[in-house]
XYZ file of C-alpha atoms in Angstrom:
643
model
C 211.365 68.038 128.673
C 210.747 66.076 125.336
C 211.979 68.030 122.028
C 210.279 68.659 119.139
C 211.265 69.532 115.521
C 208.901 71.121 113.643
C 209.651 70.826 109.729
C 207.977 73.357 108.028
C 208.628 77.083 109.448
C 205.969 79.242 109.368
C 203.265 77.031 108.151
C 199.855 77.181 109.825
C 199.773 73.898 111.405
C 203.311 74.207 112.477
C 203.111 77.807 113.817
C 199.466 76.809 116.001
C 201.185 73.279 117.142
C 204.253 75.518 118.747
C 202.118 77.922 120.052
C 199.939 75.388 121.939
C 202.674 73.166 123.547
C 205.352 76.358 124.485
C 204.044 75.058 127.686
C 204.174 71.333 127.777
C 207.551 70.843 125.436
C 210.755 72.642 123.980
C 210.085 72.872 120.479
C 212.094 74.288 117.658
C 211.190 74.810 113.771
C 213.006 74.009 110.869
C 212.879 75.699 107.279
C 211.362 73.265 104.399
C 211.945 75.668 101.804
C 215.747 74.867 100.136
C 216.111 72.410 102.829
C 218.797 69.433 101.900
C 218.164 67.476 104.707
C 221.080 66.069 107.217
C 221.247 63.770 110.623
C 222.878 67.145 112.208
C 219.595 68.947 111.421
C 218.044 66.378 113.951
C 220.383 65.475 116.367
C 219.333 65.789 120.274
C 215.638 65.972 119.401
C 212.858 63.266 120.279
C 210.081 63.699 117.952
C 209.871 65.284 114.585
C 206.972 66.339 113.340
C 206.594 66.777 109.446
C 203.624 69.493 108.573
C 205.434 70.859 105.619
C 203.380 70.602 102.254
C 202.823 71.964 98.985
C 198.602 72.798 99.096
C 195.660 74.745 98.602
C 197.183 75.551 94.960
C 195.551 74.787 91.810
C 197.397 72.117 90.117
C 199.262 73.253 86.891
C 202.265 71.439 84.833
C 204.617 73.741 86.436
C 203.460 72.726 89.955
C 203.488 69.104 89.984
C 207.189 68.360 89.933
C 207.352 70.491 93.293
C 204.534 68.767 94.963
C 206.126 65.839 94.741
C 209.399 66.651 95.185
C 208.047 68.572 98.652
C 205.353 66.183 99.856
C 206.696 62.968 99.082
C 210.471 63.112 98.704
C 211.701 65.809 101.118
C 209.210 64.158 103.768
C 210.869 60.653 103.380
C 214.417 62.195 103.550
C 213.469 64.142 106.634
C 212.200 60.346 107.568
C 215.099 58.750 106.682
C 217.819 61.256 107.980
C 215.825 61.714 111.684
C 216.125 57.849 112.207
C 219.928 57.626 111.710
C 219.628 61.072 114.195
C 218.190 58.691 117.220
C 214.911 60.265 116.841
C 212.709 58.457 118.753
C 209.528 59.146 116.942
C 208.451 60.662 113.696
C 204.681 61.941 112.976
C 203.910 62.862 109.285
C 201.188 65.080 108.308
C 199.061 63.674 105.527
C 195.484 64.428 104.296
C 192.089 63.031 103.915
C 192.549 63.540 100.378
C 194.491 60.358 99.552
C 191.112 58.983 99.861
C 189.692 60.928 96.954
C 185.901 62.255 97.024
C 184.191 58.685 98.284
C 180.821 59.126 99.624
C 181.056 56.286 101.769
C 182.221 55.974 105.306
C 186.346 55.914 105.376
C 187.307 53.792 107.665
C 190.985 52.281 108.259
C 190.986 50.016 106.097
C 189.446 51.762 103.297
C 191.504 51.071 99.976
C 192.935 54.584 99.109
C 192.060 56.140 95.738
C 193.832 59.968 95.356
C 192.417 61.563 92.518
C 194.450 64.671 92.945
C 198.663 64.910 92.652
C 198.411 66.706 95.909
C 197.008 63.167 97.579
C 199.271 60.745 95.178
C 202.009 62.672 96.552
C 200.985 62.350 100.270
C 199.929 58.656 100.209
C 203.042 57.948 98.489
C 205.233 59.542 101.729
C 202.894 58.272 104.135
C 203.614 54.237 102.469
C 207.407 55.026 102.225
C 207.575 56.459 105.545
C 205.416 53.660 107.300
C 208.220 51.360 105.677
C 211.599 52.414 108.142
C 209.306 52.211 111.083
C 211.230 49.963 114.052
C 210.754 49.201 117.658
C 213.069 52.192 118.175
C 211.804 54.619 115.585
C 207.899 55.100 116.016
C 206.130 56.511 112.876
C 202.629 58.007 114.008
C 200.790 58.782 110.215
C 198.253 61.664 110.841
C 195.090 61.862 107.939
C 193.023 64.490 108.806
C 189.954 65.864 107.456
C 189.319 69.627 106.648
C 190.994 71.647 109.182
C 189.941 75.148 110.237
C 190.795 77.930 112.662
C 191.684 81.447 113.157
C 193.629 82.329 110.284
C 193.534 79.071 108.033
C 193.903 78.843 104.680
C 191.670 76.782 101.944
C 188.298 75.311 101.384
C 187.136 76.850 105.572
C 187.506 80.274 103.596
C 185.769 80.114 100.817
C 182.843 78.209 102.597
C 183.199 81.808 104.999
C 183.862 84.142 101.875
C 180.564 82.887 100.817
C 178.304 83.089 103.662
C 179.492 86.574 104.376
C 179.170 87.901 101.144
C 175.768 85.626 100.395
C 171.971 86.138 101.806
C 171.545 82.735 100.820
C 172.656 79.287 101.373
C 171.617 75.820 99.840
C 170.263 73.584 102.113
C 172.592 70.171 102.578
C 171.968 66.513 103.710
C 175.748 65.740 104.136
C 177.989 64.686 106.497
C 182.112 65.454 106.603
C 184.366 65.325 109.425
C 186.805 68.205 110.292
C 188.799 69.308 112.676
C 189.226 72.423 114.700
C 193.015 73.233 114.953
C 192.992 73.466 118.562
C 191.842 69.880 118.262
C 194.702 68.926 116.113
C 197.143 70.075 118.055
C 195.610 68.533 121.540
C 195.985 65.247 119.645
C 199.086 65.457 118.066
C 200.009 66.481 121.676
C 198.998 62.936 123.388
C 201.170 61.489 120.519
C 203.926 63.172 120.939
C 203.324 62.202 125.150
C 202.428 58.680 124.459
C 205.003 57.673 121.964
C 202.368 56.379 119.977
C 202.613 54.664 116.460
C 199.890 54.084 113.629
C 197.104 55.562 111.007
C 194.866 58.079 112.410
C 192.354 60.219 111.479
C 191.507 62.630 114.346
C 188.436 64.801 113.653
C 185.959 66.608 116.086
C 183.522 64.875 117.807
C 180.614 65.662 115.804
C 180.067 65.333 111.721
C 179.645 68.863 110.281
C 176.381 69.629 107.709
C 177.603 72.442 105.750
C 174.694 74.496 106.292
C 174.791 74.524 109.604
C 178.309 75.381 109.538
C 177.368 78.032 107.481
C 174.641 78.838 110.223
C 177.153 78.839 112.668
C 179.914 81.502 110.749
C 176.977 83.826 109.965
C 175.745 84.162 113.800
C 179.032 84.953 114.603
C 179.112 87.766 112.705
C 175.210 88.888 113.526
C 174.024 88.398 109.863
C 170.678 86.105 108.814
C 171.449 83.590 106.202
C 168.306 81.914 104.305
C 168.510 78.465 103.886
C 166.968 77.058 100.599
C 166.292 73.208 100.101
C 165.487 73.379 96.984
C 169.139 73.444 95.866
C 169.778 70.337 97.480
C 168.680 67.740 94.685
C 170.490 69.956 92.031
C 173.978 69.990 93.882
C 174.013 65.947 93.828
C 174.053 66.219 90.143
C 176.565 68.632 89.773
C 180.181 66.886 88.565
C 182.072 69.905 90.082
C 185.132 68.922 92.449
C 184.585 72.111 94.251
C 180.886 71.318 94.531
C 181.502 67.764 95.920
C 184.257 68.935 98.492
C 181.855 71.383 100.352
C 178.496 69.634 99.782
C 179.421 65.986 99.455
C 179.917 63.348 102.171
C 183.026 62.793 103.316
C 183.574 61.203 106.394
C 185.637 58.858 108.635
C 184.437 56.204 111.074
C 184.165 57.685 114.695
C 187.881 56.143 115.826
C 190.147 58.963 116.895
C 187.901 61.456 117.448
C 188.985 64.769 119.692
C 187.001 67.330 121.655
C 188.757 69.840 123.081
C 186.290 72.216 121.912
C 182.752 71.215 120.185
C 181.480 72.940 116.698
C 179.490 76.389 118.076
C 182.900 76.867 120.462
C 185.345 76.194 117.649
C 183.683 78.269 114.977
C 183.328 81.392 117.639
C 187.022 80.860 117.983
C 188.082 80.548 114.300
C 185.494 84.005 113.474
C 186.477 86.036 116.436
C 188.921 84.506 118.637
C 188.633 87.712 120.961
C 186.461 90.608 120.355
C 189.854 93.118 121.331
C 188.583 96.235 119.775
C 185.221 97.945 120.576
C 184.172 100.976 118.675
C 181.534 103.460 120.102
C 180.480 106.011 117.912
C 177.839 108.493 119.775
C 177.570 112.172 118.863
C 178.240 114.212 122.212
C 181.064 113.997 124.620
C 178.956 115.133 127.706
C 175.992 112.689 127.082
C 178.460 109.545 126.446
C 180.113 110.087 129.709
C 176.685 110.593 131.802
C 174.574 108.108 130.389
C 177.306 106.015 129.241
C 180.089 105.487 131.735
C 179.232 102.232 133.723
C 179.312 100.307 130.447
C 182.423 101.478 129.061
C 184.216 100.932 132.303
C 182.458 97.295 132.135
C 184.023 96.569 128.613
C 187.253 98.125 129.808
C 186.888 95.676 132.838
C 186.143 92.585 131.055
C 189.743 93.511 129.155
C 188.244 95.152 125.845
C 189.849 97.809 124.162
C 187.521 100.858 123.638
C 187.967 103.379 121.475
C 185.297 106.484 121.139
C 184.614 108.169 117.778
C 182.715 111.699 118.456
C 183.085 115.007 118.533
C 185.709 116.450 121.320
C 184.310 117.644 124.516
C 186.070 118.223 128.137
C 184.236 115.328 129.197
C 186.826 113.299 127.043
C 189.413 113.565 129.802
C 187.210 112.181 131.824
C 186.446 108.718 130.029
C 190.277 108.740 128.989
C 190.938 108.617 132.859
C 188.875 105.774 132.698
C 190.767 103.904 129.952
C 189.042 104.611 126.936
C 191.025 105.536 123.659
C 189.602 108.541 121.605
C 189.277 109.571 117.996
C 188.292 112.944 117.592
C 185.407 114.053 114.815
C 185.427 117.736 113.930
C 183.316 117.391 110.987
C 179.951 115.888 113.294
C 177.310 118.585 113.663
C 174.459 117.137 115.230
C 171.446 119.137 113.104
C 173.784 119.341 109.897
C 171.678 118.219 106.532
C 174.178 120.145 104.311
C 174.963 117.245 101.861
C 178.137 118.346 101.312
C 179.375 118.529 104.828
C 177.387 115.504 105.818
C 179.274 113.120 102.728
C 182.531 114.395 104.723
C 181.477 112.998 107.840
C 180.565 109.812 105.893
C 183.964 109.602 104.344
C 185.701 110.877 107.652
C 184.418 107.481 109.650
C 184.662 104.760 107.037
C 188.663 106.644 106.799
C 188.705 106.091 110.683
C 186.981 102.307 110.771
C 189.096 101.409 107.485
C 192.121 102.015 109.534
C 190.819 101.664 113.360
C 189.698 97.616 112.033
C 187.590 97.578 115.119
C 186.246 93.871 116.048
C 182.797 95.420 117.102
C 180.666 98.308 116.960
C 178.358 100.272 118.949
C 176.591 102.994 117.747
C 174.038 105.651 119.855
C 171.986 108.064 118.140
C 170.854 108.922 114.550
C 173.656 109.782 112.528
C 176.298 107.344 113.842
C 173.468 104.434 113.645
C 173.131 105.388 110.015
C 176.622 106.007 108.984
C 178.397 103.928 111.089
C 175.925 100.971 110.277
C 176.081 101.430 106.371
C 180.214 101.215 106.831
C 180.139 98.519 109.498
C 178.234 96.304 106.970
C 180.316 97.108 103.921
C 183.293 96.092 106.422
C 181.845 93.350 107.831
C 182.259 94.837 111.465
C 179.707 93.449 113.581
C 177.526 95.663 115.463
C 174.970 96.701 117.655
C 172.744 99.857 117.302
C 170.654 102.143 119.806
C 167.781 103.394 119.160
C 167.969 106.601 121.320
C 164.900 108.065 118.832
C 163.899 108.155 115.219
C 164.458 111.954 115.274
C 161.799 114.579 113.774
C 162.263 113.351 110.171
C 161.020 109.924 110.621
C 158.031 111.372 112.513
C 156.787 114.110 109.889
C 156.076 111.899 107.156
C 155.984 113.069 103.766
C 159.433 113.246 101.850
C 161.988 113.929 104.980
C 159.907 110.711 106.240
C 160.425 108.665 103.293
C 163.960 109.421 103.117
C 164.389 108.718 107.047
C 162.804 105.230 106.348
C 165.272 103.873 103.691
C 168.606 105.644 105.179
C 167.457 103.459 108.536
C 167.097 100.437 106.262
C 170.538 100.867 104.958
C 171.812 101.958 108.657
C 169.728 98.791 110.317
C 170.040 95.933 108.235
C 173.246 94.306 109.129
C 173.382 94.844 113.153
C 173.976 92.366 114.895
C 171.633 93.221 117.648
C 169.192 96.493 117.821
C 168.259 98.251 121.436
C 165.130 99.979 121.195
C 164.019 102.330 123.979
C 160.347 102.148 123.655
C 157.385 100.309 122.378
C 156.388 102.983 119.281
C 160.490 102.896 117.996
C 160.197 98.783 117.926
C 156.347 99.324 116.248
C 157.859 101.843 113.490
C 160.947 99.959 112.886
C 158.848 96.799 111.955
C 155.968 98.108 110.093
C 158.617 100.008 107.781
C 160.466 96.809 107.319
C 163.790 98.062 109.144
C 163.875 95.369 111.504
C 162.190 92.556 112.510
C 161.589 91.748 116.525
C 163.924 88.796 116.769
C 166.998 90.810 115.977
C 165.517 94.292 118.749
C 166.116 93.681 121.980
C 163.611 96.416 124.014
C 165.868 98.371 127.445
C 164.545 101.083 129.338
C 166.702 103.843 127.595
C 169.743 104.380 129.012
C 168.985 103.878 132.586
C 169.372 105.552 135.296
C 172.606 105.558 137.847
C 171.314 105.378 141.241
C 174.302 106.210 143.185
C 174.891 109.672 141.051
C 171.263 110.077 141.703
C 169.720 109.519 145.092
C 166.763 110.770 146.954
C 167.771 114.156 147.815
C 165.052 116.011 150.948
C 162.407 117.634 149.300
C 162.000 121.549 149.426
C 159.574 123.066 151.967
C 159.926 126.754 151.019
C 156.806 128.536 150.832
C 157.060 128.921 146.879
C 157.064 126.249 144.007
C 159.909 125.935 141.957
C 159.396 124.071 138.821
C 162.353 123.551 136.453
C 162.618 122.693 132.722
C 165.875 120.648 132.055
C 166.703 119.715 128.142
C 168.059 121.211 124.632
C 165.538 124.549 124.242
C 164.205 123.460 120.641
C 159.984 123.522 119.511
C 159.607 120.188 120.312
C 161.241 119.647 123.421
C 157.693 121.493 124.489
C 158.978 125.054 125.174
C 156.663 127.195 123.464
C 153.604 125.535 125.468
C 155.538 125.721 128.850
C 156.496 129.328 128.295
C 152.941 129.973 127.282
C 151.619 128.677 130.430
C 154.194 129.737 132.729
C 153.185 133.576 131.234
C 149.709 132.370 133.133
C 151.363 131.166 136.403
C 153.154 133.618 137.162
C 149.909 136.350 136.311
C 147.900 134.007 139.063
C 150.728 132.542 141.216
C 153.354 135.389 140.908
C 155.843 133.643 143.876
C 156.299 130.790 141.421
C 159.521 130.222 140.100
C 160.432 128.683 136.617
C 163.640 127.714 135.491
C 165.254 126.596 132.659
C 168.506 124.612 132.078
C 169.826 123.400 128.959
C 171.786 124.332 125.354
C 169.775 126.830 123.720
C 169.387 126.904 120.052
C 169.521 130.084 118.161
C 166.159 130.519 117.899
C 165.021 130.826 121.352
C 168.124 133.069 122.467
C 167.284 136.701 121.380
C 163.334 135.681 123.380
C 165.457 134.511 126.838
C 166.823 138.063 126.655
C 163.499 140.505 125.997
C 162.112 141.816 129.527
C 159.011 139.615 129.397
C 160.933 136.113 129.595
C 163.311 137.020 131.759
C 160.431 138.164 134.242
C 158.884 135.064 133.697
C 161.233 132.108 133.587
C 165.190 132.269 135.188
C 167.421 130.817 132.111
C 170.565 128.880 133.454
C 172.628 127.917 130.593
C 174.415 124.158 130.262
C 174.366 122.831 133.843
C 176.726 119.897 134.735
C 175.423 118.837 138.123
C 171.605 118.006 137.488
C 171.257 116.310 140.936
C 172.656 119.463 142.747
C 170.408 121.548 141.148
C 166.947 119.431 141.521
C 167.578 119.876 145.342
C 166.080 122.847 145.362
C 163.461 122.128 142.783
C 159.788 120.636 143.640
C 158.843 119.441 140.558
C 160.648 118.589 136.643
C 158.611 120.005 133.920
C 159.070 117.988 130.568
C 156.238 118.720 127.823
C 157.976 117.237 125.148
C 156.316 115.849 122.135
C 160.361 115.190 120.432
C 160.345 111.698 119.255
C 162.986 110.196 121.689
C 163.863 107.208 123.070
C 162.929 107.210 127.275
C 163.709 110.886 128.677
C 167.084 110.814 130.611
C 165.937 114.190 132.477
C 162.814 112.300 133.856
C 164.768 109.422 134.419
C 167.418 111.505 136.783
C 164.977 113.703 138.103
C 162.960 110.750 139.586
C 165.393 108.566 140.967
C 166.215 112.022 142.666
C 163.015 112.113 143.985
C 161.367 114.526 142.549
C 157.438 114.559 140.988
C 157.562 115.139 136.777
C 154.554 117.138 134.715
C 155.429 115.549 131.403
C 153.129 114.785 128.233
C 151.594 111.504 126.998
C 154.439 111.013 124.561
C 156.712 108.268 123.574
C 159.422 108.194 125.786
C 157.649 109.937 128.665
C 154.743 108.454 129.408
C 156.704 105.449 130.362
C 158.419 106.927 133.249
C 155.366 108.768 134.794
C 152.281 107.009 136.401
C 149.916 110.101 135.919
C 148.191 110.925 139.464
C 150.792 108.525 141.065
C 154.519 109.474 140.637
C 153.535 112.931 138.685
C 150.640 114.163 136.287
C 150.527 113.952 132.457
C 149.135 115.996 129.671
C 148.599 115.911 126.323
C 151.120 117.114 123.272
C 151.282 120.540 122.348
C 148.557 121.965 124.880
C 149.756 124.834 126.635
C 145.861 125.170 128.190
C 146.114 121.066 130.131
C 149.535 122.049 130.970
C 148.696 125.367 132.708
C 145.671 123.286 134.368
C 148.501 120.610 135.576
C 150.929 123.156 136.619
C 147.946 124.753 139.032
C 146.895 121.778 140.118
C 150.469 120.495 141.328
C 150.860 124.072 142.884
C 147.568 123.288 145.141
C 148.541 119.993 146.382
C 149.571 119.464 149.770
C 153.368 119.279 150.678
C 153.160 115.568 152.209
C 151.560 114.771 148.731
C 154.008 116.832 146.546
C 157.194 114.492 148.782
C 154.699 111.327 148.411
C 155.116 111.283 144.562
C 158.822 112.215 144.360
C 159.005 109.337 147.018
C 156.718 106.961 144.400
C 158.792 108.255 141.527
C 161.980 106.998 142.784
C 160.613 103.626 143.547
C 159.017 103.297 140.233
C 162.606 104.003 138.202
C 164.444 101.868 140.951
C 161.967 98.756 140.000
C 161.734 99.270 136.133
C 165.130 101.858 134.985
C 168.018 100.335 136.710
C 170.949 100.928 134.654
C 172.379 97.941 135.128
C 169.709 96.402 133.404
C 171.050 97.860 130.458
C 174.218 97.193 131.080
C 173.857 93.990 131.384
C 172.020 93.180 128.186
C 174.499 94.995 126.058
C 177.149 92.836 127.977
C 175.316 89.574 127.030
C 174.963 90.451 123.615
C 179.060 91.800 123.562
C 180.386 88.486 125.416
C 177.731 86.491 122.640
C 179.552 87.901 119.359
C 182.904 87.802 121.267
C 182.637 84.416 122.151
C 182.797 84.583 126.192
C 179.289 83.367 126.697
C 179.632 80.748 129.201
């Protein structure tokens, strides 16, 4: 196996060159700091390769002597002492800059003009070097261009520094070669394999515009960068050095060009080699493992690390079985608005993201959407946000509704992608200027697992059960069902009703008077919903809460089972009124009584014919793996494992 020396421990270029051929050849490193260079140091290897320099400083008196004394003399002593070693072949590691800032084409025989000490001091070594070349002792002189890649130093960073920090960009008509470090090193690889001796300049296979290099490092990270032209004709004019390295041309002739991986590849690599760590904030342990589950066991799958942030719950255990890390946040209360307790939370995450340094986030539901958002962006974590509802705020208007607006703009305006659940949530997002279409991507809700929920045989007992599933809260529709169940019962008194769900405070002392309980049977949290719809002909939902698309119809249709619901966001898109169930309006107890007959007076084949309708209707249109895959896409797009 052929030997390498690498002079210049712990340098960038040296550390990615022995990292990329541990494979292909036995390679050792070689301090350049301090280092008084003898024919011992080389002895028994074949190639040594030179990538020690003194760079990316700005040139003072103080520094000069060292450049110098670092990039010239050390790297012809090195030179000089490897030859009298019976080293075969010696590759130095030189710059585009002994070229200075020409706008014209560089090819090889382009008379070199440095302006900088940095390439007097290179061109220097590189003639010196060239000089003790033999038949037996192969020089190979390496000039690239710009080099970039996860983790480099110089101009790459500040170009990235500004288009992260920046809404804008100018607009550029220039042309530069660089070269991706994985690029480099497949090059310097062949060298090393062919023995070969010369000037090159390897660079990537395609000139670079800056602006769409800047393009390219902003999608990466989800963010929209304007482009503006106008700046164009004044950055020609401008004397600046800095100005003229990132906007100028600068260029070689297409000679020794490499393409191990193209631009878009190589600047996906360089921003986000691997996305390793995914953050999921969501607000309820119970809800993140039913409606969740399939797509963290996908990430976990695809080799992702994921890492929940919520409130603990015993469904934790659960998703830890499954391989999921978890953070625990005691401060979250769901219906909070203390201010005091709510800048806590605030201050709880961005401690937890601060430290966590996740490489993507996804957020479900209000709060972590608008907290976790605001700290993603000031972090510069990209992520993407679900739209599970606006919540009653944004739908009241007035001063709650103003304030809902602009804490969504601030939550919204750096994600990377945002999932919207329905039509009216894209339609309020846009008119308020929170998003704009081409960054929402529209899923139906969470979806619905079809092999948790299957067709279970529909009830023929004599009397109809009807069962109310959700949070007990106003606008979940429980006044109006209560109301008309009070009427049902007078009319139809075999008819049972029955509630499930977390009741609020408000609603418990009512569950417990005489008349309720003689009206509606109240069952608390329940954990199996499938198990329970067996025995239940049809799901009442009259909810008029401004949520994304209704899990409970969701599950209760793939179950097959017939839904009364109301002609709301969120649940008129499940039902097909006459067809898979029957819909009323908001917040009338009088239509829903009417529906509630009516269902009670159809025949049994019909009542099983719409639970049979219903489950074909979710199986066509609410497939969770439709939403599983398009958070997938968007995941593998920001991590970079698009094919």
């Amino acid at each position: 196996m052929i030997r390498v020396l690498i002079v210049g421990a712990g340098s960038y270029i040296g550390t990615s060159f022995a990292a990329y051929v541990k494979d292909i050849f036995e390679t050792e490193t070689l301090d350049a700091i301090g280092l008084i260079p003898e024919s011992s140091h080389f002895a028994g290897f074949d190639v040594v390769f030179f990538v020690a320099g003194i760079t990316h400083q700005k040139e003072t008196k103080e520094n000069i002597k060292l450049c110098y004394s670092v990039n010239r003399d050390l790297a012809v002593a090195v030179a000089g002492k490897a030859k009298q070693a019976g080293v075969r072949q010696f590759i130095l590691l030189s710059t585009m800059a002994v070229y200075g800032l020409t706008e014209e084409e560089i090819r090889k025989s382009t008379r070199p003009g440095p302006v900088t000490h940095y390439g007097k001091s290179k061109l220097q070594a590189d003639r010196a070097v060239w000089k003790i070349r033999d038949r037996d002792f192969k020089v190979a002189v390496i000039r690239p261009p710009m080099i970039y890649g996860q983790g480099c130093k110089g101009k790459y960073q500040l170009l990235r520094k500004f288009v992260l920090h920046m809404p804008f960009f100018p607009e550029t008509a220039n042309r530069r070669s660089m070269l991706y470090i994985d690029n480099l090193c497949a090059f310097a690889t062949d060298l090393v394999q062919k023995r070969r001796s010369g000037l090159f300049f390897p660079q990537n296979a395609e000139y670079v515009n800056t602006a769409d290099m800047a393009r390219a490092i902003a999608g990466v990270h989800g963010r929209r960068i304007i482009i503006i032209p106008v700046f164009h004709a004044i950055l020609n004019k401008v004397p600046s050095r800095l100005v003229k390295n990132v906007f100028g041309n600068l260029y070689y002739e297409k000679t020794d060009t490499v393409c191990i991986s193209g631009l878009k590849e190589s600047i996906i690599q360089t921003e986000k080699k691997t996305v390793q760590t995914i953050a999921v904030l969501s607000n309820d342990h119970n809800w993140t493992y039913n409606l969740r589950k399939e797509l963290l066991e996908s990430l976990i799958m695809e080799g992702y690390r994921v890492v929940l942030i919520l409130p603990y719950g015993e469904k934790v255990e659960k998703l830890k079985e499954s391989g999921c890390e978890f953070i625990d946040v005691p401060l979250f209360e769901r219906r909070n608005m203390n201010l005091v307790k709510e800048a806590g939370l605030f201050l709880h995450y961005v401690s937890i993201l601060v430290k966590l340094k996740p490489d993507l986030m996804l957020t479900f539901t209000m709060k972590p959407n608008l907290y976790g958002g605001m700290i993603a962006a000031a972090l510069h974590i990209p992520y993407i946000a679900n739209v599970t509802g606006l919540g009653t705020a944004a739908d009241r208007g007035g001063l709650s509704g103003w304030l809902s607006v602009r804490l969504y703009r601030a939550g919204l305006r750096r994600a990377a992608r945002i999932f919207v659940q329905n039509k009216e949530n894209g339609k309020f997002l846009v008119e308020n200027r929170i998003a704009d279409n081409q960054k929402m991507i529209r899923i139906p809700g969470s979806g619905v697992s079809f092999t948790r929920f299957y067709v279970r045989e529909y009830p023929v007992h004599k009397e109809c059960k009807f069962v109310f599933i959700s949070r007990i809260l106003r606008e979940k529709g429980i006044e109006e069902l209560l109301e008309a169940a009070v009427r049902i019962k007078a009319k139809y008194p075999d008819t049972e009703f029955h509630i499930c769900g977390f009741c609020e405070k408000d609603y418990q002392k009512r569950f417990e008077s005489l008349r309720y309980r003689e009206v509606a049977v109240c069952h608390g949290m329940i954990d199996d919903v499938g198990g329970f719809l067996e025995d239940m002909n049809c799901i009442v939902h009259p909810s008029y809460y401004p949520e994304g698309i209704s899990n409970v119809l969701l599950e209760a249709c793939a179950s097959g089972r017939p839904a009364i619901t109301t002609d709301h966001a969120g649940c008129r898109d499940v039902v097909e009124d006459g067809v898979t169930g029957l819909i009323v309006p908001v917040k009338d107890a009088g239509a829903l009584y009417d529906s509630l007959e009516r269902f009670i007076l159809l025949p049994l084949e019909r009542k099983k014919e719409m639970g049979l309708s219903a489950r074909r209707k979710v199986e066509q249109e609410f497939d969770r793996m439709i939403v599983i895959n398009a958070y997938m896409k968007e995941i593998r797009q920001i991590a970079g494992r698009d094919e």
